mmCIF file of C-alpha atoms in Angstrom:
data_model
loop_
_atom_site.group_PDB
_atom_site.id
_atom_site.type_symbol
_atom_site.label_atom_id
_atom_site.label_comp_id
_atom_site.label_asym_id
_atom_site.label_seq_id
_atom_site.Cartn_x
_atom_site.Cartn_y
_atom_site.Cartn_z
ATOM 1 C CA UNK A 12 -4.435 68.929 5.654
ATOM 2 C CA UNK A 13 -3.387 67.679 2.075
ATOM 3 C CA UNK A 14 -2.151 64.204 2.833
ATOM 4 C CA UNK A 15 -1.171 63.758 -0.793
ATOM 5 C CA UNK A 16 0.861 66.804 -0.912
ATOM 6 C CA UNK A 17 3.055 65.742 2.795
ATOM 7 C CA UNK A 18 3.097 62.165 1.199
ATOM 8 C CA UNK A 19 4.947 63.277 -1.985
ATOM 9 C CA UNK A 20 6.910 65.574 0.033
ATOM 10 C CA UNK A 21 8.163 63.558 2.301
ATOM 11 C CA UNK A 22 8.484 60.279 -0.328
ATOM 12 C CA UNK A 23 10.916 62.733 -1.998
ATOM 13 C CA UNK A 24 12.879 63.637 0.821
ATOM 14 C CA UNK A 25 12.533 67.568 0.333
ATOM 15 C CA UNK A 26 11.565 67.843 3.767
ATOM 16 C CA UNK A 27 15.126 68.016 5.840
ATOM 17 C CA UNK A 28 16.369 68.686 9.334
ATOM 18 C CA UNK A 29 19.410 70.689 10.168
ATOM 19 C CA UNK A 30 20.539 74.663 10.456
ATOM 20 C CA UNK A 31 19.666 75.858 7.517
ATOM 21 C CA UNK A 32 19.517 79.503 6.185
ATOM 22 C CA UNK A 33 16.321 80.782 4.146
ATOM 23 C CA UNK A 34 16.208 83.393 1.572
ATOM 24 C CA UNK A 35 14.758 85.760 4.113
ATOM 25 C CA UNK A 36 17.720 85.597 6.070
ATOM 26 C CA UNK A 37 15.940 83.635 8.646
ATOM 27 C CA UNK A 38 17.589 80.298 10.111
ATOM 28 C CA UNK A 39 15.910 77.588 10.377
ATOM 29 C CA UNK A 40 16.000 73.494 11.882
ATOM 30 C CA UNK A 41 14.166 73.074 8.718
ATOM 31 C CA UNK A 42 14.205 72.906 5.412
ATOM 32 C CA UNK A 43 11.417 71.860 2.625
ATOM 33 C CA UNK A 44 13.446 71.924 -0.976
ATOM 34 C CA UNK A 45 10.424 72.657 -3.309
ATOM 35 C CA UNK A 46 13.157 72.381 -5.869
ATOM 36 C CA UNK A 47 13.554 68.866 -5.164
ATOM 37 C CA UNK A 48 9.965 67.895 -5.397
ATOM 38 C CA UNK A 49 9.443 69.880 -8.291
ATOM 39 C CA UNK A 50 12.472 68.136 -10.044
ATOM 40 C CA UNK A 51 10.210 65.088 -10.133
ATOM 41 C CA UNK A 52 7.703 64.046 -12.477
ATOM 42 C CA UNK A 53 5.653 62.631 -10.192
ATOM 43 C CA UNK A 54 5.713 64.767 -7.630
ATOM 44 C CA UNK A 55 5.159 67.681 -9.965
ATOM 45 C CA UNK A 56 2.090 66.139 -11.098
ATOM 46 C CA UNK A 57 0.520 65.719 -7.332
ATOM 47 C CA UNK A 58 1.044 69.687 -7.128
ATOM 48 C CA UNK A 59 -0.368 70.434 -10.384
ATOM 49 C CA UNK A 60 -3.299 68.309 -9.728
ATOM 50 C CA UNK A 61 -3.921 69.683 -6.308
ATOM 51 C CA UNK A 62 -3.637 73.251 -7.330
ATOM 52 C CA UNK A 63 -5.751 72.881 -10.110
ATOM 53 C CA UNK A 64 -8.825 71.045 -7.651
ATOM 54 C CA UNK A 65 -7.801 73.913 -4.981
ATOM 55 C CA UNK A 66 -8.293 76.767 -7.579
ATOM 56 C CA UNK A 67 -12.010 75.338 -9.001
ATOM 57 C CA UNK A 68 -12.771 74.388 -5.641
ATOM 58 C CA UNK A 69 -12.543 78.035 -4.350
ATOM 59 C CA UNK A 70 -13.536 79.297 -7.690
ATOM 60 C CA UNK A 71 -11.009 81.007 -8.843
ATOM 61 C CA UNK A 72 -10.577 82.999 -11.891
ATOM 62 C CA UNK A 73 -7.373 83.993 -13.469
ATOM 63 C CA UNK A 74 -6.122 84.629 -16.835
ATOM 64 C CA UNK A 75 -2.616 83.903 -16.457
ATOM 65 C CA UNK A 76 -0.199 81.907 -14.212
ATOM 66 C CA UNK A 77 2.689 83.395 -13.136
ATOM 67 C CA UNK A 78 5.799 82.199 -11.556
ATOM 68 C CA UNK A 79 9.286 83.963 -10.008
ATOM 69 C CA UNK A 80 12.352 82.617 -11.584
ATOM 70 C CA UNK A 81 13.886 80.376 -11.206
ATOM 71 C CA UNK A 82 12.272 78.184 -8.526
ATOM 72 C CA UNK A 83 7.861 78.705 -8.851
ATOM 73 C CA UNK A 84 8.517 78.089 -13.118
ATOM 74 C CA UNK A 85 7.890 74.232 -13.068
ATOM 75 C CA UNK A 86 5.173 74.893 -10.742
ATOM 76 C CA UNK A 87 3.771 77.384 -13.133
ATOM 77 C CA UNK A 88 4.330 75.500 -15.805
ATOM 78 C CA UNK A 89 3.009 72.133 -14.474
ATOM 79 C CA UNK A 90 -0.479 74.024 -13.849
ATOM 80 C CA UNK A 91 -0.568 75.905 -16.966
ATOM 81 C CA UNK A 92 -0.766 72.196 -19.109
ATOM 82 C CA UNK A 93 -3.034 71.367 -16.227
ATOM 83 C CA UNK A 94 -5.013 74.247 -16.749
ATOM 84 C CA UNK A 95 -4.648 75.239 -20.261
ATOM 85 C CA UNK A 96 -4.292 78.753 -18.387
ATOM 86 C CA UNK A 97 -1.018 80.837 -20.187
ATOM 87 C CA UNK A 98 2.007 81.451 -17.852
ATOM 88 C CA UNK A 99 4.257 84.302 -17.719
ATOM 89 C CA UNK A 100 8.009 84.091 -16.223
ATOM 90 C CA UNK A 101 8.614 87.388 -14.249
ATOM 91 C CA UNK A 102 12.421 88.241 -13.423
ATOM 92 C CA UNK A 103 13.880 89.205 -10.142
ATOM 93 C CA UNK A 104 16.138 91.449 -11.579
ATOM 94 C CA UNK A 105 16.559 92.691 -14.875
ATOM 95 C CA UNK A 106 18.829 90.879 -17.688
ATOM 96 C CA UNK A 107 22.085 93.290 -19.441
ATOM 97 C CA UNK A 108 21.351 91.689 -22.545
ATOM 98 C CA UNK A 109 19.093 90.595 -25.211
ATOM 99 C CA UNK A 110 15.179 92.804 -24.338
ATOM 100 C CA UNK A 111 16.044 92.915 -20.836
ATOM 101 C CA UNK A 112 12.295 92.724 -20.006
ATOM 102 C CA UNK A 113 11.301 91.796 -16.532
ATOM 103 C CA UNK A 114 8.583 89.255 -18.261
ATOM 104 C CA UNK A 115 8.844 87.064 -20.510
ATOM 105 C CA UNK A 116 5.299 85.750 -22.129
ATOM 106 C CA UNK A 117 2.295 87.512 -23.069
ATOM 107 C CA UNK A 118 0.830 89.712 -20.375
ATOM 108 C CA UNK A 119 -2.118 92.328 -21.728
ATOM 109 C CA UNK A 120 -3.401 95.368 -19.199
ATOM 110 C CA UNK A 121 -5.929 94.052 -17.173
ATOM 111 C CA UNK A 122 -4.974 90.679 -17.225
ATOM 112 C CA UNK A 123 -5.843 88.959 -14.078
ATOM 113 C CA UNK A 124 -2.368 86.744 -12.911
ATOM 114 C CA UNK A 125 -2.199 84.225 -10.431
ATOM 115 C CA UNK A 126 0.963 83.834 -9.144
ATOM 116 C CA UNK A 127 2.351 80.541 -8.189
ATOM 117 C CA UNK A 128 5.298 79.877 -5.615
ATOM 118 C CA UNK A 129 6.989 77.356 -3.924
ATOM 119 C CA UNK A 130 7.476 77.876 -0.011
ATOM 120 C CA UNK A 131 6.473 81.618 1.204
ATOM 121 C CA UNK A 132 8.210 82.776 4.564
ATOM 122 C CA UNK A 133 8.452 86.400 4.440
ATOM 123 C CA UNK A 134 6.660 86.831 0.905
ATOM 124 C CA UNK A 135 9.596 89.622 -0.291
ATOM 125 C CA UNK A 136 10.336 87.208 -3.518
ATOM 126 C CA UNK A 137 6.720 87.587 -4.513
ATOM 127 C CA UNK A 138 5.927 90.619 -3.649
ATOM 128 C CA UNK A 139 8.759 92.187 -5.709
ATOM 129 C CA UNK A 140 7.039 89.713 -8.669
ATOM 130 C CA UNK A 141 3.651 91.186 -7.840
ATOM 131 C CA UNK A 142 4.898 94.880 -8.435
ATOM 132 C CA UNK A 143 6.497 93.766 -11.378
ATOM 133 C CA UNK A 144 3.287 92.458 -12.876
ATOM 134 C CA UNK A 145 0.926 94.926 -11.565
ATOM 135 C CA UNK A 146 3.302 98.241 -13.308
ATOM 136 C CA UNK A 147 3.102 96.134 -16.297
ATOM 137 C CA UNK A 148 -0.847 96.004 -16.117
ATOM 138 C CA UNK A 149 -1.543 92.639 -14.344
ATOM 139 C CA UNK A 150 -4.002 92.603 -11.708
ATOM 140 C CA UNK A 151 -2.791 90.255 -8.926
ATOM 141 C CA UNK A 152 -4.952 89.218 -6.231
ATOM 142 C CA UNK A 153 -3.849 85.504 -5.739
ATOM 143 C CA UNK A 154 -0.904 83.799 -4.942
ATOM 144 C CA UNK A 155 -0.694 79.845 -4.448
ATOM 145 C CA UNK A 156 2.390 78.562 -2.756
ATOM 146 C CA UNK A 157 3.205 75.036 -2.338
ATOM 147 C CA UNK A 158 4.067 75.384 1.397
ATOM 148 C CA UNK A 159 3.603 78.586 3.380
ATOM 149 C CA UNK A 160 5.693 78.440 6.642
ATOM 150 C CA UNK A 161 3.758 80.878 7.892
ATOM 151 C CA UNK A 162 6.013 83.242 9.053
ATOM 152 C CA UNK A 163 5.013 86.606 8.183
ATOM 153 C CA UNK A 164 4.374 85.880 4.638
ATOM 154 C CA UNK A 165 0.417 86.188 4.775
ATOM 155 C CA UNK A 166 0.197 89.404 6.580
ATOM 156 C CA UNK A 167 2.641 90.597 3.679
ATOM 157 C CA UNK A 168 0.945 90.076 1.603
ATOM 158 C CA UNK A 169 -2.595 90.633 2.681
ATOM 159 C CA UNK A 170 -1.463 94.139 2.819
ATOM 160 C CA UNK A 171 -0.697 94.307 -0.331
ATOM 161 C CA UNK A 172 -4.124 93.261 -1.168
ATOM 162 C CA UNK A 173 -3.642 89.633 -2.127
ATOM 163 C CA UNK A 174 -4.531 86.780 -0.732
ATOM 164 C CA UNK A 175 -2.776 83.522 0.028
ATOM 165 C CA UNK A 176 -3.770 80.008 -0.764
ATOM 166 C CA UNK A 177 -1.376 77.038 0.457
ATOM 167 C CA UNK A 178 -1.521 73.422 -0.457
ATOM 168 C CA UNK A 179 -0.727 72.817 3.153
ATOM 169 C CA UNK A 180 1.295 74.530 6.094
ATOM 170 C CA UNK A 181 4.146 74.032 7.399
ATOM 171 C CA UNK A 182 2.833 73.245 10.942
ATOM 172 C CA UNK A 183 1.058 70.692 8.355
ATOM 173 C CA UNK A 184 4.216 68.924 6.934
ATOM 174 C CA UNK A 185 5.936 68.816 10.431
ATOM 175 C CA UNK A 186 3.085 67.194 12.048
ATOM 176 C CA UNK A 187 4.227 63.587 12.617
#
């Protein structure tokens, strides 16, 4: 377990109890607000630091860093001035105005994108991101969430052909 990761979590209070209603749909007694902890410096930082020593520990190779809008971007763009790696934003849903691209930064064919998210449940936020890349000529293998609750989200995606890395479970962060 990443003890740093709970730690920062917890000192930040984005870990909360109640009935709470997740973008899947899903309720849960739960809720861990990403967006809180990635609101804070510090806290940003621990992530960023611990994704970086997660990604050379398991030897990971990557191009670019991608994250969803609106909630994986400081996470993407905390590792990508960790990293030095380039980050791409990719859209949920396409803009009426201005180039009404789905991504915004520099993506070449070929290029090999890690994307980067902030709690993965079911995994249907990223894998619409992940089709979005890959018809655009990414190559995503990798995605690295902050927390995965583990409820469905890996088998998602493993059939998709990507694997997922967590900093640390949910079982993890509810662990007293």
């Amino acid at each position: 377990m990443n003890t740093r990761i709970k730690e920062a979590l917890v000192r930040c209070s984005a870990l909360m109890y109640g009935d709470f209603t997740l973008a899947s749909g899903k309720n849960s007694p739960y809720y861990i607000d990403i967006k809180k902890a990635s609101t804070d410096p510090y806290v940003l930082e621990v992530i960023a630091d611990e994704m970086a020593r997660e990604l050379e520990l398991q030897g990971v190779r990557y191009d670019k860093i991608a994250g969803v809008v609106l909630g994986s971007i400081p996470l993407a763009v905390a590792l990508s001035l960790r990293t030095k790696a380039p980050y791409i934003m990719v859209r949920k849903e396409k803009k009426d105005h201005g180039t009404q691209k789905m991504i915004e930064g520099q993506l070449s064919a070929g290029d090999e994108v890690l994307v980067v998210e902030d709690v993965i449940t079911s995994a249907g936020s990223v894998a619409g991101a992940i089709d979005i890349v890959r018809a655009a000529g990414g190559r995503v293998n990798r995605v690295f969430c902050v927390v995965n609750r583990q409820e469905g989200g890996e088998q998602k995606l493993s059939d998709m052909g990507v694997k997922l890395s967590s900093l640390i479970t949910a079982e993890e962060v509810l662990k007293r």
